Amino acid sequence: MTDAHPVTGLDDVVHQRVRLGILTITHEARRVEFGYLRTQLQLTAGNLSQHLGVLETAGLVEIEKGYEGKRGRTWITLTPAGNAALAEEIGRLKLLIARVEEGFTA
Amino acid sequence: MTTDSVSAGDDPRRLLSEVRTLAHRVRLDQRLTWVALLVLAGVTFLGIPFDWFGMKVNCTPDGVCEFARRGVLYYWPLASLLAYTAIAVLYVRAARARGLGARVLPYSITGAVTTLLFTATWVAAALYFPSHPQRFPEWVLVFDRLIAPWGMIGVALLVLARLERNLALLAFTVVYLAVVLVPINFGWVDHSSTRAEFLPQQVINGGVLLLGAAGFRRWQR
């Protein structure tokens, strides 16, 4: 019996470039503002909102809206499930790379 | 970036590489190293007159002097705590203005712990050694320099370098600690005055921190 291929365990919510980028930045920053994410990921506001909605529905991020002075600010934080999902995704990506390299050397 | 979902067969190397690039960019945007070094340099220079005027020196007619650096003990605990608080506040404000959270809290906690450690050690020494005078071997003096406020600054900076994954700061801190632990003396130490004997090293420590602040400011890292 062989181990399941790492691809079979990939989570469609996380295994997507933009959403993986959102999770990575939020994990590294602890807390990140909507505008920073938009600039770093080079997305339109609508596009980013859609991805954040997917992540929020999956319980991977929390979105907090507030004001600083008269300016509206939206802050995003990672939930414990989001942290775990990101670690899992990175682990699986590393496994995939290892499998590909094994394939080349076999 | 695209909004397309990545197929299972897509290049995981490229994804991982993007993850690393994004994480690195965030870390760079969170850094405010030069401000931390500038605050520490300021505290070091400001401490010099406290050490000078707060030092109790008793010399006997045969030229033997006993001294107690009371100024260091009165000034540094409060100054260090204020400095680490100021650094934490400045880091958080700068990160927030950029739209990020900050990673500075463990550094400030380390700063507070090292301050307590230094204070406890110096108070114990101030209580014990006047009635038990003795000469120390060189390794004890190196430890003495490490546990002093200037050495503790270096220990806390190692934590900051780790938090920021900042190799430049790590290299700077190693040099700074070497300067603190193995004092440079090109003959400028004035042995005729107990007060003046401690002056050059403090100026050098503050100068190294100030140069570091200028360097990190110049390269914004």
GROMACS .gro file of C-alpha atoms in nm:
model
  327
    1MET     CA    1   0.000   0.000   0.000
    2THR     CA    2   0.130   0.348  -0.086
    3ASP     CA    3   0.072   0.682   0.090
    4ALA     CA    4  -0.199   0.904  -0.055
    5HIS     CA    5  -0.058   1.158  -0.300
    6PRO     CA    6  -0.027   1.505  -0.136
    7VAL     CA    7  -0.253   1.651  -0.406
    8THR     CA    8  -0.550   1.459  -0.265
    9GLY     CA    9  -0.533   1.651   0.061
   10LEU     CA   10  -0.524   2.000  -0.092
   11ASP     CA   11  -0.796   2.234   0.028
   12ASP     CA   12  -0.957   2.418  -0.266
   13VAL     CA   13  -1.026   2.723  -0.050
   14VAL     CA   14  -0.660   2.767   0.040
   15HIS     CA   15  -0.494   2.620  -0.268
   16GLN     CA   16  -0.547   2.931  -0.476
   17ARG     CA   17  -0.278   3.191  -0.537
   18VAL     CA   18  -0.466   3.499  -0.415
   19ARG     CA   19  -0.616   3.333  -0.110
   20LEU     CA   20  -0.283   3.174  -0.024
   21GLY     CA   21  -0.130   3.523  -0.054
   22ILE     CA   22  -0.396   3.671   0.178
   23LEU     CA   23  -0.335   3.400   0.438
   24THR     CA   24   0.044   3.439   0.413
   25ILE     CA   25   0.041   3.817   0.454
   26THR     CA   26  -0.213   3.804   0.737
   27HIS     CA   27  -0.015   3.534   0.918
   28GLU     CA   28   0.308   3.730   0.889
   29ALA     CA   29   0.150   4.065   0.979
   30ARG     CA   30  -0.063   3.927   1.267
   31ARG     CA   31  -0.326   4.182   1.153
   32VAL     CA   32  -0.350   4.347   0.814
   33GLU     CA   33  -0.549   4.631   0.665
   34PHE     CA   34  -0.756   4.585   0.349
   35GLY     CA   35  -0.558   4.852   0.159
   36TYR     CA   36  -0.224   4.683   0.231
   37LEU     CA   37  -0.353   4.350   0.099
   38ARG     CA   38  -0.493   4.519  -0.212
   39THR     CA   39  -0.160   4.689  -0.286
   40GLN     CA   40   0.057   4.383  -0.221
   41LEU     CA   41  -0.165   4.144  -0.418
   42GLN     CA   42  -0.244   4.399  -0.692
   43LEU     CA   43  -0.616   4.339  -0.684
   44THR     CA   44  -0.923   4.553  -0.727
   45ALA     CA   45  -1.128   4.616  -0.412
   46GLY     CA   46  -1.414   4.404  -0.544
   47ASN     CA   47  -1.190   4.113  -0.630
   48LEU     CA   48  -1.019   4.118  -0.291
   49SER     CA   49  -1.356   4.140  -0.114
   50GLN     CA   50  -1.472   3.828  -0.298
   51HIS     CA   51  -1.169   3.628  -0.188
   52LEU     CA   52  -1.198   3.756   0.168
   53GLY     CA   53  -1.563   3.651   0.166
   54VAL     CA   54  -1.465   3.297   0.071
   55LEU     CA   55  -1.203   3.283   0.347
   56GLU     CA   56  -1.441   3.433   0.605
   57THR     CA   57  -1.717   3.186   0.515
   58ALA     CA   58  -1.466   2.903   0.558
   59GLY     CA   59  -1.381   3.042   0.903
   60LEU     CA   60  -1.017   3.109   0.812
   61VAL     CA   61  -1.015   3.486   0.864
   62GLU     CA   62  -1.199   3.740   1.075
   63ILE     CA   63  -1.289   4.076   0.928
   64GLU     CA   64  -1.327   4.377   1.153
   65LYS     CA   65  -1.455   4.708   1.021
   66GLY     CA   66  -1.401   5.033   1.204
   67TYR     CA   67  -1.302   5.395   1.179
   68GLU     CA   68  -0.983   5.586   1.238
   69GLY     CA   69  -1.092   5.947   1.253
   70LYS     CA   70  -1.329   5.985   0.961
   71ARG     CA   71  -1.159   5.714   0.757
   72GLY     CA   72  -1.308   5.369   0.737
   73ARG     CA   73  -1.061   5.087   0.792
   74THR     CA   74  -1.105   4.714   0.749
   75TRP     CA   75  -0.869   4.486   0.941
   76ILE     CA   76  -0.823   4.118   0.873
   77THR     CA   77  -0.688   3.862   1.122
   78LEU     CA   78  -0.624   3.492   1.084
   79THR     CA   79  -0.832   3.250   1.293
   80PRO     CA   80  -0.665   2.944   1.450
   81ALA     CA   81  -0.827   2.740   1.168
   82GLY     CA   82  -0.669   2.980   0.917
   83ASN     CA   83  -0.326   2.934   1.076
   84ALA     CA   84  -0.367   2.556   1.063
   85ALA     CA   85  -0.491   2.564   0.702
   86LEU     CA   86  -0.193   2.776   0.592
   87ALA     CA   87   0.056   2.546   0.767
   88GLU     CA   88  -0.117   2.244   0.611
   89GLU     CA   89  -0.108   2.397   0.262
   90ILE     CA   90   0.262   2.486   0.288
   91GLY     CA   91   0.338   2.138   0.418
   92ARG     CA   92   0.156   1.982   0.123
   93LEU     CA   93   0.331   2.209  -0.126
   94LYS     CA   94   0.666   2.100   0.016
   95LEU     CA   95   0.557   1.737  -0.007
   96LEU     CA   96   0.455   1.787  -0.369
   97ILE     CA   97   0.794   1.935  -0.450
   98ALA     CA   98   0.964   1.643  -0.276
   99ARG     CA   99   0.751   1.396  -0.476
  100VAL     CA  100   0.833   1.571  -0.803
  101GLU     CA  101   1.204   1.564  -0.719
  102GLU     CA  102   1.182   1.195  -0.624
  103GLY     CA  103   1.021   1.133  -0.962
  104PHE     CA  104   1.314   1.298  -1.139
  105THR     CA  105   1.577   1.105  -0.945
  106ALA     CA  106   1.397   0.765  -0.954
  107MET     CA  107  -0.188   3.754  -0.932
  108THR     CA  108  -0.491   3.604  -1.099
  109THR     CA  109  -0.818   3.493  -0.954
  110ASP     CA  110  -0.797   3.150  -1.114
  111SER     CA  111  -0.779   2.854  -0.886
  112VAL     CA  112  -0.451   2.674  -0.910
  113SER     CA  113  -0.484   2.328  -1.049
  114ALA     CA  114  -0.332   2.043  -0.854
  115GLY     CA  115  -0.072   2.006  -1.121
  116ASP     CA  116   0.038   2.370  -1.103
  117ASP     CA  117   0.394   2.449  -1.003
  118PRO     CA  118   0.416   2.422  -0.623
  119ARG     CA  119   0.763   2.573  -0.636
  120ARG     CA  120   0.627   2.895  -0.776
  121LEU     CA  121   0.354   2.906  -0.513
  122LEU     CA  122   0.603   2.850  -0.232
  123SER     CA  123   0.835   3.109  -0.378
  124GLU     CA  124   0.548   3.363  -0.386
  125VAL     CA  125   0.460   3.280  -0.027
  126ARG     CA  126   0.820   3.347   0.079
  127THR     CA  127   0.839   3.672  -0.119
  128LEU     CA  128   0.516   3.802   0.034
  129ALA     CA  129   0.623   3.706   0.387
  130HIS     CA  130   0.960   3.877   0.336
  131ARG     CA  131   0.793   4.194   0.208
  132VAL     CA  132   0.568   4.209   0.515
  133ARG     CA  133   0.867   4.166   0.747
  134LEU     CA  134   1.051   4.449   0.575
  135ASP     CA  135   0.746   4.674   0.609
  136GLN     CA  136   0.718   4.595   0.981
  137ARG     CA  137   1.077   4.691   1.061
  138LEU     CA  138   1.170   5.011   1.236
  139THR     CA  139   1.517   4.905   1.345
  140TRP     CA  140   1.678   5.248   1.319
  141VAL     CA  141   1.424   5.399   1.558
  142ALA     CA  142   1.494   5.129   1.820
  143LEU     CA  143   1.870   5.191   1.791
  144LEU     CA  144   1.823   5.567   1.804
  145VAL     CA  145   1.616   5.545   2.123
  146LEU     CA  146   1.876   5.314   2.282
  147ALA     CA  147   2.160   5.547   2.178
  148GLY     CA  148   1.973   5.842   2.329
  149VAL     CA  149   1.918   5.656   2.657
  150THR     CA  150   2.287   5.558   2.665
  151PHE     CA  151   2.414   5.914   2.613
  152LEU     CA  152   2.162   6.054   2.861
  153GLY     CA  153   2.285   5.803   3.119
  154ILE     CA  154   2.643   5.934   3.111
  155PRO     CA  155   2.588   6.238   3.339
  156PHE     CA  156   2.382   6.024   3.576
  157ASP     CA  157   2.674   5.782   3.609
  158TRP     CA  158   2.927   6.065   3.645
  159PHE     CA  159   2.745   6.268   3.909
  160GLY     CA  160   2.576   5.974   4.083
  161MET     CA  161   2.898   5.781   4.142
  162LYS     CA  162   3.009   5.760   4.506
  163VAL     CA  163   3.388   5.757   4.527
  164ASN     CA  164   3.589   5.721   4.850
  165CYS     CA  165   3.965   5.742   4.817
  166THR     CA  166   4.206   5.675   5.105
  167PRO     CA  167   4.523   5.886   5.143
  168ASP     CA  168   4.731   5.595   5.008
  169GLY     CA  169   4.546   5.623   4.672
  170VAL     CA  170   4.311   5.325   4.700
  171CYS     CA  171   3.959   5.416   4.586
  172GLU     CA  172   3.625   5.246   4.641
  173PHE     CA  173   3.339   5.343   4.419
  174ALA     CA  174   2.968   5.270   4.382
  175ARG     CA  175   2.787   5.350   4.056
  176ARG     CA  176   2.467   5.467   4.220
  177GLY     CA  177   2.376   5.683   3.920
  178VAL     CA  178   2.356   5.373   3.698
  179LEU     CA  179   2.134   5.201   3.951
  180TYR     CA  180   1.898   5.499   3.985
  181TYR     CA  181   1.885   5.594   3.617
  182TRP     CA  182   1.892   5.278   3.407
  183PRO     CA  183   1.598   5.068   3.539
  184LEU     CA  184   1.345   5.344   3.477
  185ALA     CA  185   1.517   5.468   3.160
  186SER     CA  186   1.527   5.116   3.012
  187LEU     CA  187   1.162   5.046   3.084
  188LEU     CA  188   1.063   5.381   2.933
  189ALA     CA  189   1.285   5.316   2.630
  190TYR     CA  190   1.136   4.970   2.561
  191THR     CA  191   0.784   5.110   2.606
  192ALA     CA  192   0.861   5.396   2.366
  193ILE     CA  193   1.009   5.154   2.109
  194ALA     CA  194   0.700   4.930   2.132
  195VAL     CA  195   0.462   5.224   2.089
  196LEU     CA  196   0.659   5.362   1.792
  197TYR     CA  197   0.673   5.019   1.625
  198VAL     CA  198   0.299   4.963   1.670
  199ARG     CA  199   0.212   5.311   1.541
  200ALA     CA  200   0.439   5.282   1.236
  201ALA     CA  201   0.311   4.933   1.151
  202ARG     CA  202  -0.048   5.044   1.196
  203ALA     CA  203   0.006   5.343   0.967
  204ARG     CA  204   0.130   5.098   0.702
  205GLY     CA  205  -0.173   4.874   0.756
  206LEU     CA  206   0.003   4.601   0.950
  207GLY     CA  207   0.026   4.453   1.297
  208ALA     CA  208   0.360   4.466   1.480
  209ARG     CA  209   0.593   4.194   1.606
  210VAL     CA  210   0.760   4.399   1.875
  211LEU     CA  211   0.593   4.272   2.194
  212PRO     CA  212   0.837   3.983   2.267
  213TYR     CA  213   1.125   4.231   2.226
  214SER     CA  214   0.973   4.473   2.477
  215ILE     CA  215   0.906   4.187   2.721
  216THR     CA  216   1.269   4.074   2.683
  217GLY     CA  217   1.378   4.433   2.743
  218ALA     CA  218   1.172   4.448   3.064
  219VAL     CA  219   1.304   4.109   3.184
  220THR     CA  220   1.668   4.203   3.116
  221THR     CA  221   1.610   4.532   3.299
  222LEU     CA  222   1.482   4.341   3.603
  223LEU     CA  223   1.775   4.099   3.578
  224PHE     CA  224   2.031   4.377   3.564
  225THR     CA  225   1.864   4.569   3.849
  226ALA     CA  226   1.842   4.263   4.074
  227THR     CA  227   2.207   4.172   4.008
  228TRP     CA  228   2.336   4.524   4.068
  229VAL     CA  229   2.129   4.566   4.387
  230ALA     CA  230   2.260   4.231   4.516
  231ALA     CA  231   2.616   4.335   4.430
  232ALA     CA  232   2.568   4.675   4.597
  233LEU     CA  233   2.451   4.502   4.916
  234TYR     CA  234   2.710   4.224   4.921
  235PHE     CA  235   3.043   4.351   4.791
  236PRO     CA  236   3.103   4.653   5.018
  237SER     CA  237   3.144   4.410   5.311
  238HIS     CA  238   3.315   4.140   5.099
  239PRO     CA  239   3.566   4.320   4.875
  240GLN     CA  240   3.751   4.097   4.630
  241ARG     CA  241   3.937   4.091   4.299
  242PHE     CA  242   3.768   3.912   4.009
  243PRO     CA  243   3.916   3.709   3.725
  244GLU     CA  244   3.863   3.844   3.370
  245TRP     CA  245   3.572   3.610   3.285
  246VAL     CA  246   3.372   3.748   3.577
  247LEU     CA  247   3.433   4.099   3.447
  248VAL     CA  248   3.304   3.993   3.103
  249PHE     CA  249   2.990   3.858   3.273
  250ASP     CA  250   2.970   4.183   3.470
  251ARG     CA  251   2.971   4.379   3.143
  252LEU     CA  252   2.705   4.150   2.997
  253ILE     CA  253   2.471   4.194   3.294
  254ALA     CA  254   2.522   4.573   3.288
  255PRO     CA  255   2.260   4.786   3.105
  256TRP     CA  256   2.474   4.818   2.789
  257GLY     CA  257   2.519   4.439   2.764
  258MET     CA  258   2.149   4.379   2.829
  259ILE     CA  259   2.067   4.613   2.537
  260GLY     CA  260   2.263   4.374   2.314
  261VAL     CA  261   2.087   4.065   2.449
  262ALA     CA  262   1.746   4.221   2.381
  263LEU     CA  263   1.861   4.326   2.031
  264LEU     CA  264   1.937   3.959   1.955
  265VAL     CA  265   1.570   3.887   2.024
  266LEU     CA  266   1.464   4.172   1.795
  267ALA     CA  267   1.691   4.038   1.518
  268ARG     CA  268   1.528   3.695   1.556
  269LEU     CA  269   1.175   3.838   1.555
  270GLU     CA  270   1.244   4.043   1.243
  271ARG     CA  271   1.453   3.764   1.088
  272ASN     CA  272   1.694   4.051   1.031
  273LEU     CA  273   2.046   3.926   0.947
  274ALA     CA  274   2.186   4.279   0.924
  275LEU     CA  275   2.066   4.352   1.278
  276LEU     CA  276   2.208   4.021   1.399
  277ALA     CA  277   2.550   4.109   1.252
  278PHE     CA  278   2.531   4.459   1.402
  279THR     CA  279   2.436   4.319   1.745
  280VAL     CA  280   2.726   4.073   1.744
  281VAL     CA  281   2.966   4.362   1.673
  282TYR     CA  282   2.797   4.577   1.938
  283LEU     CA  283   2.818   4.300   2.200
  284ALA     CA  284   3.186   4.243   2.114
  285VAL     CA  285   3.254   4.614   2.172
  286VAL     CA  286   3.060   4.608   2.502
  287LEU     CA  287   3.212   4.285   2.637
  288VAL     CA  288   3.570   4.342   2.526
  289PRO     CA  289   3.617   4.716   2.577
  290ILE     CA  290   3.827   4.903   2.325
  291ASN     CA  291   4.113   5.091   2.486
  292PHE     CA  292   4.365   5.285   2.280
  293GLY     CA  293   4.507   5.447   2.591
  294TRP     CA  294   4.233   5.705   2.634
  295VAL     CA  295   4.104   5.560   2.963
  296ASP     CA  296   4.194   5.803   3.238
  297HIS     CA  297   4.304   5.592   3.535
  298SER     CA  298   4.369   5.901   3.749
  299SER     CA  299   3.997   5.957   3.794
  300THR     CA  300   3.753   5.681   3.883
  301ARG     CA  301   3.465   5.877   3.728
  302ALA     CA  302   3.652   5.936   3.401
  303GLU     CA  303   3.748   5.569   3.375
  304PHE     CA  304   3.393   5.468   3.281
  305LEU     CA  305   3.329   5.756   3.043
  306PRO     CA  306   3.496   5.643   2.714
  307GLN     CA  307   3.324   5.304   2.706
  308GLN     CA  308   2.980   5.459   2.747
  309VAL     CA  309   3.052   5.711   2.472
  310ILE     CA  310   3.168   5.423   2.248
  311ASN     CA  311   2.857   5.214   2.328
  312GLY     CA  312   2.628   5.508   2.252
  313GLY     CA  313   2.830   5.593   1.942
  314VAL     CA  314   2.801   5.239   1.803
  315LEU     CA  315   2.423   5.244   1.859
  316LEU     CA  316   2.398   5.586   1.695
  317LEU     CA  317   2.603   5.473   1.396
  318GLY     CA  318   2.382   5.166   1.371
  319ALA     CA  319   2.070   5.385   1.377
  320ALA     CA  320   2.216   5.603   1.099
  321GLY     CA  321   2.310   5.296   0.893
  322PHE     CA  322   1.971   5.126   0.927
  323ARG     CA  323   1.798   5.458   0.857
  324ARG     CA  324   2.009   5.503   0.545
  325TRP     CA  325   1.911   5.159   0.414
  326GLN     CA  326   1.563   5.168   0.578
  327ARG     CA  327   1.597   4.819   0.718
   0.00000   0.00000   0.00000
